[in-house]
């Protein structure tokens, strides 16, 4: 019985250590991404921080459950991993929420960074008018080699067109690949 309790608390403390490591390192990761991205070309409006903050808070509450409720070892491990994943997602979005835009070396979205080298094409190139009417005009569908299609959300249609044109100016081969 005592060994089981030690195992439960070990899992919970490991989760807390990972959670804190993620929280402490997010400013460093954010600065590294922006440094890699280079000079800002077109900024995108700041995103709301409410959702990322809620994700992190609920992830912390999920970890707290591990101290008050004894679950099976498997469920405890899954709960801890979900909490860590939530923390990673929330802090990534929080770290990049005010840095979104097109940079010299890539695109920074609220939860991702795509280098220009990763971008294979832009889905909107070659669309008919009917296809454009079916989709939101403030979203650019970026095609990447590794991540598949990644939506890049702009403030409005005009800004989406500016970003798409600037991307084509930075990398003219994008127009030919699609």
Coordinates of N, CA and C in Angstrom, one line a residue:
X1 N 0.8 -1.2 0.0 CA 0.0 0.0 0.0 C 0.9 1.3 0.0
X2 N 1.9 1.3 0.8 CA 2.8 2.4 0.9 C 3.6 2.6 -0.4
X3 N 4.0 1.6 -1.1 CA 4.7 1.7 -2.4 C 3.8 2.3 -3.4
X4 N 2.5 1.9 -3.4 CA 1.5 2.4 -4.3 C 1.3 4.0 -4.1
X5 N 1.3 4.4 -2.9 CA 1.1 5.8 -2.6 C 2.4 6.6 -3.1
X6 N 3.5 6.0 -2.9 CA 4.8 6.7 -3.3 C 4.7 6.8 -4.9
X7 N 4.3 5.8 -5.5 CA 4.2 5.8 -7.0 C 3.2 6.9 -7.4
X8 N 2.0 7.0 -6.8 CA 1.1 8.1 -7.1 C 1.7 9.5 -7.0
X9 N 2.3 9.7 -5.8 CA 2.9 11.0 -5.6 C 4.1 11.3 -6.5
X10 N 4.8 10.3 -6.9 CA 5.9 10.4 -7.8 C 5.4 10.9 -9.2
X11 N 4.3 10.3 -9.6 CA 3.8 10.7 -10.9 C 3.3 12.2 -10.8
X12 N 2.6 12.5 -9.7 CA 2.1 13.9 -9.6 C 3.2 14.9 -9.5
X13 N 4.3 14.6 -8.8 CA 5.4 15.5 -8.7 C 6.2 15.6 -10.0
X14 N 6.3 14.5 -10.7 CA 6.9 14.6 -12.0 C 6.1 15.5 -12.9
X15 N 4.8 15.4 -12.9 CA 3.9 16.3 -13.7 C 4.1 17.7 -13.3
X16 N 4.2 18.0 -12.0 CA 4.4 19.4 -11.6 C 5.7 19.9 -12.0
X17 N 6.8 19.1 -11.9 CA 8.1 19.5 -12.4 C 8.1 19.9 -13.9
X18 N 7.4 19.0 -14.7 CA 7.4 19.3 -16.1 C 6.5 20.5 -16.4
X19 N 5.4 20.7 -15.7 CA 4.6 21.8 -15.8 C 5.3 23.1 -15.5
X20 N 6.1 23.1 -14.4 CA 6.9 24.3 -14.1 C 8.0 24.6 -15.1
X21 N 8.6 23.5 -15.6 CA 9.7 23.7 -16.6 C 9.2 24.3 -17.8
X22 N 8.0 23.9 -18.3 CA 7.4 24.5 -19.4 C 7.0 25.9 -19.2
X23 N 6.4 26.2 -18.0 CA 6.1 27.6 -17.7 C 7.3 28.6 -17.6
X24 N 8.3 28.1 -17.0 CA 9.5 28.9 -16.8 C 10.2 29.2 -18.2
X25 N 10.2 28.2 -19.1 CA 11.0 28.3 -20.3 C 10.3 29.0 -21.4
X26 N 8.9 29.3 -21.3 CA 8.2 29.8 -22.4 C 8.7 31.2 -22.9
X27 N 9.2 32.1 -22.0 CA 9.7 33.3 -22.6 C 11.0 33.1 -23.4
X28 N 11.8 32.1 -23.0 CA 13.0 31.8 -23.7 C 12.7 31.2 -25.1
X29 N 11.7 30.3 -25.1 CA 11.3 29.7 -26.4 C 10.7 30.8 -27.3
X30 N 9.9 31.7 -26.8 CA 9.3 32.8 -27.6 C 10.4 33.6 -28.2
X31 N 11.4 34.0 -27.4 CA 12.4 34.9 -28.0 C 13.2 34.1 -29.0
X32 N 13.4 32.8 -28.9 CA 14.2 32.0 -29.8 C 13.4 32.0 -31.2
X33 N 12.1 31.8 -31.1 CA 11.3 31.7 -32.3 C 11.4 33.1 -33.0
X34 N 11.2 34.2 -32.3 CA 11.2 35.5 -33.0 C 12.6 35.8 -33.5
X35 N 13.6 35.4 -32.9 CA 15.0 35.6 -33.4 C 15.2 34.8 -34.7
X36 N 14.7 33.6 -34.7 CA 14.8 32.8 -36.0 C 13.9 33.4 -37.1
X37 N 12.8 34.0 -36.7 CA 11.9 34.6 -37.7 C 12.4 35.8 -38.4
X38 N 13.3 36.5 -37.7 CA 13.9 37.7 -38.4 C 13.1 38.9 -38.2
X39 N 13.2 39.8 -39.2 CA 12.5 41.1 -39.2 C 11.0 41.0 -39.5
X40 N 10.2 41.7 -38.7 CA 8.8 41.7 -38.9 C 8.4 42.5 -40.2
X41 N 7.7 41.9 -41.1 CA 7.2 42.5 -42.3 C 5.8 43.0 -42.2
X42 N 4.9 42.1 -41.8 CA 3.5 42.5 -41.7 C 3.0 42.0 -40.3
X43 N 2.7 42.8 -39.4 CA 2.1 42.4 -38.1 C 0.7 42.0 -38.2
X44 N 0.3 41.0 -37.4 CA -1.1 40.6 -37.4 C -1.6 41.0 -36.0
X45 N -2.9 41.4 -35.9 CA -3.5 41.9 -34.7 C -3.3 40.9 -33.6
X46 N -3.0 41.4 -32.4 CA -2.8 40.6 -31.2 C -4.1 39.7 -30.9
X47 N -3.8 38.5 -30.6 CA -4.9 37.6 -30.3 C -5.3 37.7 -28.8
X48 N -6.4 37.3 -28.4 CA -6.9 37.3 -27.0 C -6.1 36.3 -26.2
X49 N -5.7 36.7 -25.0 CA -5.0 35.7 -24.2 C -5.9 34.9 -23.2
X50 N -7.2 35.1 -23.3 CA -8.1 34.5 -22.4 C -8.0 32.9 -22.6
X51 N -8.1 32.5 -23.8 CA -8.1 31.0 -24.0 C -6.8 30.4 -23.6
X52 N -5.6 30.9 -24.0 CA -4.4 30.2 -23.5 C -4.2 30.2 -22.0
X53 N -4.7 31.3 -21.3 CA -4.6 31.4 -19.9 C -5.5 30.3 -19.2
X54 N -6.7 30.2 -19.8 CA -7.7 29.2 -19.3 C -7.1 27.8 -19.5
X55 N -6.5 27.5 -20.6 CA -5.9 26.2 -20.9 C -4.9 25.9 -19.8
X56 N -4.0 26.8 -19.5 CA -2.9 26.6 -18.5 C -3.6 26.4 -17.1
X57 N -4.5 27.2 -16.8 CA -5.2 27.1 -15.4 C -5.9 25.8 -15.3
X58 N -6.6 25.3 -16.3 CA -7.3 24.1 -16.2 C -6.3 22.9 -16.2
X59 N -5.2 23.1 -16.9 CA -4.1 22.0 -16.8 C -3.6 21.9 -15.4
X60 N -3.4 23.1 -14.8 CA -2.9 23.0 -13.4 C -3.9 22.4 -12.5
X61 N -5.2 22.7 -12.7 CA -6.2 22.0 -11.9 C -6.3 20.5 -12.1
X62 N -6.0 20.1 -13.3 CA -6.0 18.7 -13.6 C -4.9 18.0 -12.9
X63 N -3.7 18.7 -12.8 CA -2.6 18.1 -12.0 C -3.0 18.1 -10.5
X64 N -3.7 19.1 -10.1 CA -4.1 19.1 -8.7 C -5.0 18.0 -8.3
X65 N -5.8 17.5 -9.2 CA -6.6 16.3 -9.0 C -5.8 15.1 -8.5
X66 N -4.6 15.0 -9.0 CA -3.8 13.9 -8.7 C -3.4 13.8 -7.2
X67 N -3.4 14.9 -6.6 CA -3.1 14.9 -5.1 C -4.3 14.6 -4.3
X68 N -5.5 14.8 -4.8 CA -6.7 14.6 -4.0 C -7.5 13.3 -4.3
X69 N -7.2 12.7 -5.4 CA -8.0 11.6 -5.8 C -7.0 10.5 -6.3
X70 N -7.1 9.3 -5.7 CA -6.2 8.2 -6.1 C -6.9 7.5 -7.3
X71 N -6.3 7.6 -8.4 CA -6.7 6.9 -9.6 C -5.9 5.7 -9.9
X72 N -6.2 4.9 -10.9 CA -5.3 3.8 -11.2 C -4.0 4.4 -11.8
X73 N -3.0 3.7 -11.8 CA -1.7 4.2 -12.2 C -1.8 4.6 -13.7
X74 N -2.4 3.8 -14.5 CA -2.6 4.2 -15.9 C -3.4 5.5 -16.1
X75 N -4.5 5.7 -15.4 CA -5.3 6.9 -15.5 C -4.5 8.1 -14.9
X76 N -3.7 7.8 -13.9 CA -2.9 8.9 -13.3 C -1.9 9.4 -14.3
X77 N -1.2 8.5 -15.0 CA -0.2 8.8 -16.0 C -0.9 9.6 -17.1
X78 N -2.0 9.1 -17.6 CA -2.7 9.8 -18.7 C -3.1 11.2 -18.3
X79 N -3.6 11.3 -17.1 CA -4.1 12.6 -16.6 C -2.9 13.6 -16.5
X80 N -1.8 13.1 -16.0 CA -0.6 13.9 -15.9 C -0.1 14.3 -17.3
X81 N -0.1 13.4 -18.3 CA 0.4 13.7 -19.6 C -0.6 14.7 -20.3
X82 N -1.9 14.6 -20.1 CA -2.8 15.6 -20.7 C -2.6 17.0 -20.1
X83 N -2.3 17.0 -18.8 CA -2.1 18.3 -18.1 C -0.8 18.9 -18.7
X84 N 0.2 18.2 -18.9 CA 1.5 18.7 -19.4 C 1.3 19.1 -20.9
X85 N 0.6 18.4 -21.7 CA 0.3 18.8 -23.0 C -0.5 20.1 -23.1
X86 N -1.5 20.2 -22.2 CA -2.3 21.4 -22.1 C -1.5 22.6 -21.8
X87 N -0.6 22.4 -20.8 CA 0.4 23.5 -20.4 C 1.2 23.9 -21.6
X88 N 1.8 22.9 -22.3 CA 2.6 23.2 -23.5 C 1.8 24.0 -24.6
X89 N 0.6 23.6 -24.8 CA -0.2 24.3 -25.8 C -0.5 25.7 -25.4
X90 N -1.0 25.8 -24.1 CA -1.4 27.1 -23.6 C -0.2 28.1 -23.6
X91 N 0.9 27.6 -23.1 CA 2.1 28.5 -23.0 C 2.6 28.9 -24.4
X92 N 2.5 28.0 -25.3 CA 3.0 28.3 -26.7 C 2.1 29.4 -27.3
X93 N 0.8 29.3 -27.1 CA -0.1 30.3 -27.6 C 0.0 31.6 -26.9
X94 N 0.2 31.5 -25.6 CA 0.4 32.8 -24.8 C 1.7 33.5 -25.2
X95 N 2.8 32.7 -25.4 CA 4.1 33.3 -25.8 C 4.0 33.9 -27.1
X96 N 3.2 33.5 -28.1 CA 3.2 34.0 -29.4 C 2.0 34.9 -29.7
X97 N 1.1 35.1 -28.7 CA -0.1 35.8 -29.0 C 0.1 37.2 -29.5
X98 N 1.1 37.9 -29.1 CA 1.3 39.3 -29.5 C 2.5 39.4 -30.5
X99 N 2.9 38.3 -31.1 CA 4.0 38.3 -32.0 C 3.6 37.8 -33.4
X100 N 2.3 37.6 -33.6 CA 1.9 37.0 -34.9 C 2.2 38.0 -36.1
X101 N 2.5 37.3 -37.2 CA 2.7 38.1 -38.4 C 3.6 37.4 -39.4
X102 N 3.9 38.1 -40.5 CA 4.8 37.6 -41.5 C 6.2 38.2 -41.2
X103 N 7.2 37.4 -41.0 CA 8.5 37.8 -40.8 C 9.4 37.5 -42.0
X104 N 10.6 38.0 -42.0 CA 11.5 37.7 -43.1 C 11.7 36.2 -43.4
X105 N 11.8 35.4 -42.3 CA 12.1 34.0 -42.5 C 11.0 33.1 -42.2
X106 N 9.8 33.6 -42.0 CA 8.6 32.7 -41.8 C 7.4 33.4 -41.3
X107 N 6.4 32.6 -41.0 CA 5.1 33.1 -40.5 C 5.0 32.6 -39.0
X108 N 4.6 33.6 -38.2 CA 4.3 33.3 -36.8 C 2.8 33.4 -36.6
X109 N 2.1 32.3 -36.2 CA 0.7 32.3 -35.9 C 0.6 32.2 -34.4
X110 N -0.6 32.2 -33.9 CA -0.8 32.2 -32.4 C -0.3 30.9 -31.8
X111 N -0.2 29.9 -32.5 CA 0.3 28.6 -31.9 C 1.4 27.9 -32.7
X112 N 1.9 28.6 -33.7 CA 2.9 27.9 -34.6 C 3.9 28.9 -35.2
X113 N 5.0 28.3 -35.7 CA 6.0 29.1 -36.4 C 6.3 28.2 -37.7
X114 N 6.1 28.8 -38.8 CA 6.5 28.1 -40.1 C 7.6 28.8 -40.8
X115 N 8.7 28.2 -41.0 CA 9.8 28.8 -41.8 C 9.4 28.9 -43.2
X116 N 10.0 29.8 -44.0 CA 9.7 29.9 -45.4 C 10.1 28.6 -46.1
X117 N 11.2 27.9 -45.6 CA 11.6 26.7 -46.2 C 10.6 25.6 -46.1
X118 N 9.8 25.6 -45.0 CA 8.8 24.6 -44.8 C 7.6 24.7 -45.7
X119 N 7.4 25.9 -46.2 CA 6.2 26.2 -47.0 C 6.3 25.7 -48.4
X120 N 5.4 24.9 -48.8 CA 5.5 24.2 -50.1 C 4.6 25.0 -51.1
X121 N 3.5 25.6 -50.6 CA 2.6 26.3 -51.5 C 1.5 27.0 -50.7
X122 N 0.7 27.7 -51.4 CA -0.4 28.4 -50.9 C -1.7 27.9 -51.6
X123 N -2.6 27.3 -50.9 CA -3.7 26.7 -51.5 C -4.6 27.6 -52.3
X124 N -4.7 28.9 -51.9 CA -5.6 29.8 -52.6 C -5.1 30.1 -54.0
X125 N -3.9 29.9 -54.3 CA -3.4 30.2 -55.7 C -4.0 29.2 -56.6
X126 N -4.7 29.7 -57.6 CA -5.3 28.9 -58.6 C -6.8 28.5 -58.3
X127 N -7.3 29.0 -57.2 CA -8.7 28.8 -56.9 C -9.6 29.6 -57.8
X128 N -10.7 29.0 -58.1 CA -11.7 29.7 -58.9 C -12.5 30.6 -58.0
X129 N -13.3 31.5 -58.5 CA -14.1 32.4 -57.7 C -15.1 31.6 -56.8
X130 N -15.6 30.5 -57.3 CA -16.5 29.7 -56.5 C -15.8 29.1 -55.3
X131 N -14.6 28.7 -55.5 CA -13.8 28.1 -54.3 C -13.5 29.2 -53.3
X132 N -13.2 30.4 -53.8 CA -12.9 31.5 -52.9 C -14.1 31.9 -52.1
X133 N -15.3 31.8 -52.7 CA -16.6 32.2 -52.0 C -16.9 31.2 -50.9
X134 N -16.5 30.0 -51.0 CA -16.8 28.9 -50.1 C -15.9 29.0 -48.8
X135 N -14.8 29.7 -48.9 CA -13.9 29.8 -47.7 C -13.8 31.2 -47.1
X136 N -13.4 31.3 -45.9 CA -13.2 32.6 -45.2 C -12.1 33.3 -45.9
X137 N -12.3 34.6 -46.2 CA -11.4 35.4 -46.9 C -10.2 35.9 -46.1
X138 N -10.3 35.8 -44.8 CA -9.2 36.2 -44.0 C -8.2 35.1 -43.6
X139 N -8.4 33.9 -44.2 CA -7.5 32.8 -43.8 C -6.7 32.4 -45.1
X140 N -5.4 32.2 -44.9 CA -4.6 31.7 -45.9 C -4.2 30.3 -45.6
X141 N -4.4 29.4 -46.5 CA -4.2 28.0 -46.3 C -2.7 27.7 -46.8
X142 N -1.8 27.6 -45.8 CA -0.4 27.3 -46.2 C -0.2 25.8 -46.2
X143 N 0.4 25.4 -47.3 CA 0.7 23.9 -47.5 C 2.2 23.7 -47.1
X144 N 2.5 22.8 -46.2 CA 3.8 22.5 -45.8 C 4.2 21.1 -46.0
X145 N 5.4 20.8 -46.1 CA 5.9 19.4 -46.3 C 5.6 18.6 -45.1
X146 N 5.9 19.1 -43.9 CA 5.8 18.3 -42.6 C 4.5 18.3 -41.9
X147 N 3.8 19.5 -41.9 CA 2.6 19.7 -41.1 C 1.3 19.6 -41.9
X148 N 1.4 19.4 -43.2 CA 0.2 19.4 -44.1 C -0.3 20.9 -44.3
X149 N -1.6 21.0 -44.3 CA -2.2 22.3 -44.5 C -2.4 23.0 -43.2
X150 N -1.8 24.2 -43.1 CA -1.9 25.0 -41.8 C -2.6 26.3 -42.1
X151 N -3.7 26.6 -41.5 CA -4.4 27.9 -41.7 C -3.7 29.0 -41.0
X152 N -3.5 30.1 -41.7 CA -2.9 31.3 -41.1 C -4.0 32.4 -41.1
X153 N -4.4 32.8 -40.0 CA -5.6 33.7 -39.8 C -5.1 35.2 -39.7
X154 N -5.7 36.0 -40.6 CA -5.4 37.4 -40.6 C -6.6 38.2 -40.1
X155 N -6.4 39.5 -40.0 CA -7.4 40.3 -39.4 C -8.6 40.4 -40.4
X156 N -8.3 40.6 -41.7 CA -9.4 40.8 -42.7 C -8.9 40.3 -44.0
X157 N -9.7 40.4 -45.0 CA -9.4 39.9 -46.4 C -8.2 40.7 -47.0
X158 N -8.2 42.0 -46.7 CA -7.2 42.9 -47.2 C -5.8 42.5 -46.7
X159 N -5.7 42.2 -45.4 CA -4.5 41.8 -44.8 C -4.0 40.5 -45.3
X160 N -5.0 39.6 -45.5 CA -4.7 38.2 -46.0 C -4.0 38.4 -47.4
X161 N -4.6 39.3 -48.2 CA -4.0 39.5 -49.6 C -2.6 40.1 -49.5
X162 N -2.4 41.0 -48.5 CA -1.1 41.6 -48.3 C 0.0 40.5 -47.9
X163 N -0.4 39.7 -47.0 CA 0.5 38.6 -46.5 C 0.8 37.7 -47.6
X164 N -0.3 37.3 -48.4 CA 0.0 36.4 -49.5 C 0.9 37.0 -50.6
X165 N 0.7 38.2 -50.9 CA 1.5 38.9 -51.9 C 3.0 39.0 -51.4
X166 N 3.1 39.4 -50.1 CA 4.5 39.5 -49.5 C 5.2 38.1 -49.5
X167 N 4.4 37.1 -49.2 CA 5.0 35.7 -49.2 C 5.5 35.4 -50.6
X168 N 4.7 35.7 -51.6 CA 5.1 35.4 -53.0 C 6.3 36.3 -53.4
X169 N 6.4 37.5 -52.8 CA 7.6 38.3 -53.1 C 8.8 37.7 -52.5
X170 N 8.7 37.2 -51.2 CA 9.8 36.6 -50.5 C 10.3 35.3 -51.2
X171 N 9.3 34.5 -51.6 CA 9.6 33.2 -52.2 C 8.7 33.0 -53.5
X172 N 9.1 33.5 -54.6 CA 8.3 33.4 -55.9 C 8.1 32.0 -56.3
X173 N 8.9 31.1 -55.9 CA 8.7 29.7 -56.2 C 7.4 29.1 -55.7
X174 N 6.8 29.8 -54.7 CA 5.5 29.3 -54.1 C 4.4 29.3 -55.1
X175 N 4.4 30.3 -56.0 CA 3.4 30.4 -57.0 C 3.5 29.2 -58.1
X176 N 4.7 28.8 -58.3 CA 4.9 27.7 -59.3 C 4.7 26.3 -58.7
X177 N 4.8 26.1 -57.4 CA 4.7 24.8 -56.8 C 3.3 24.3 -56.7
X178 N 2.3 25.2 -56.5 CA 1.0 24.8 -56.3 C 0.2 24.4 -57.5

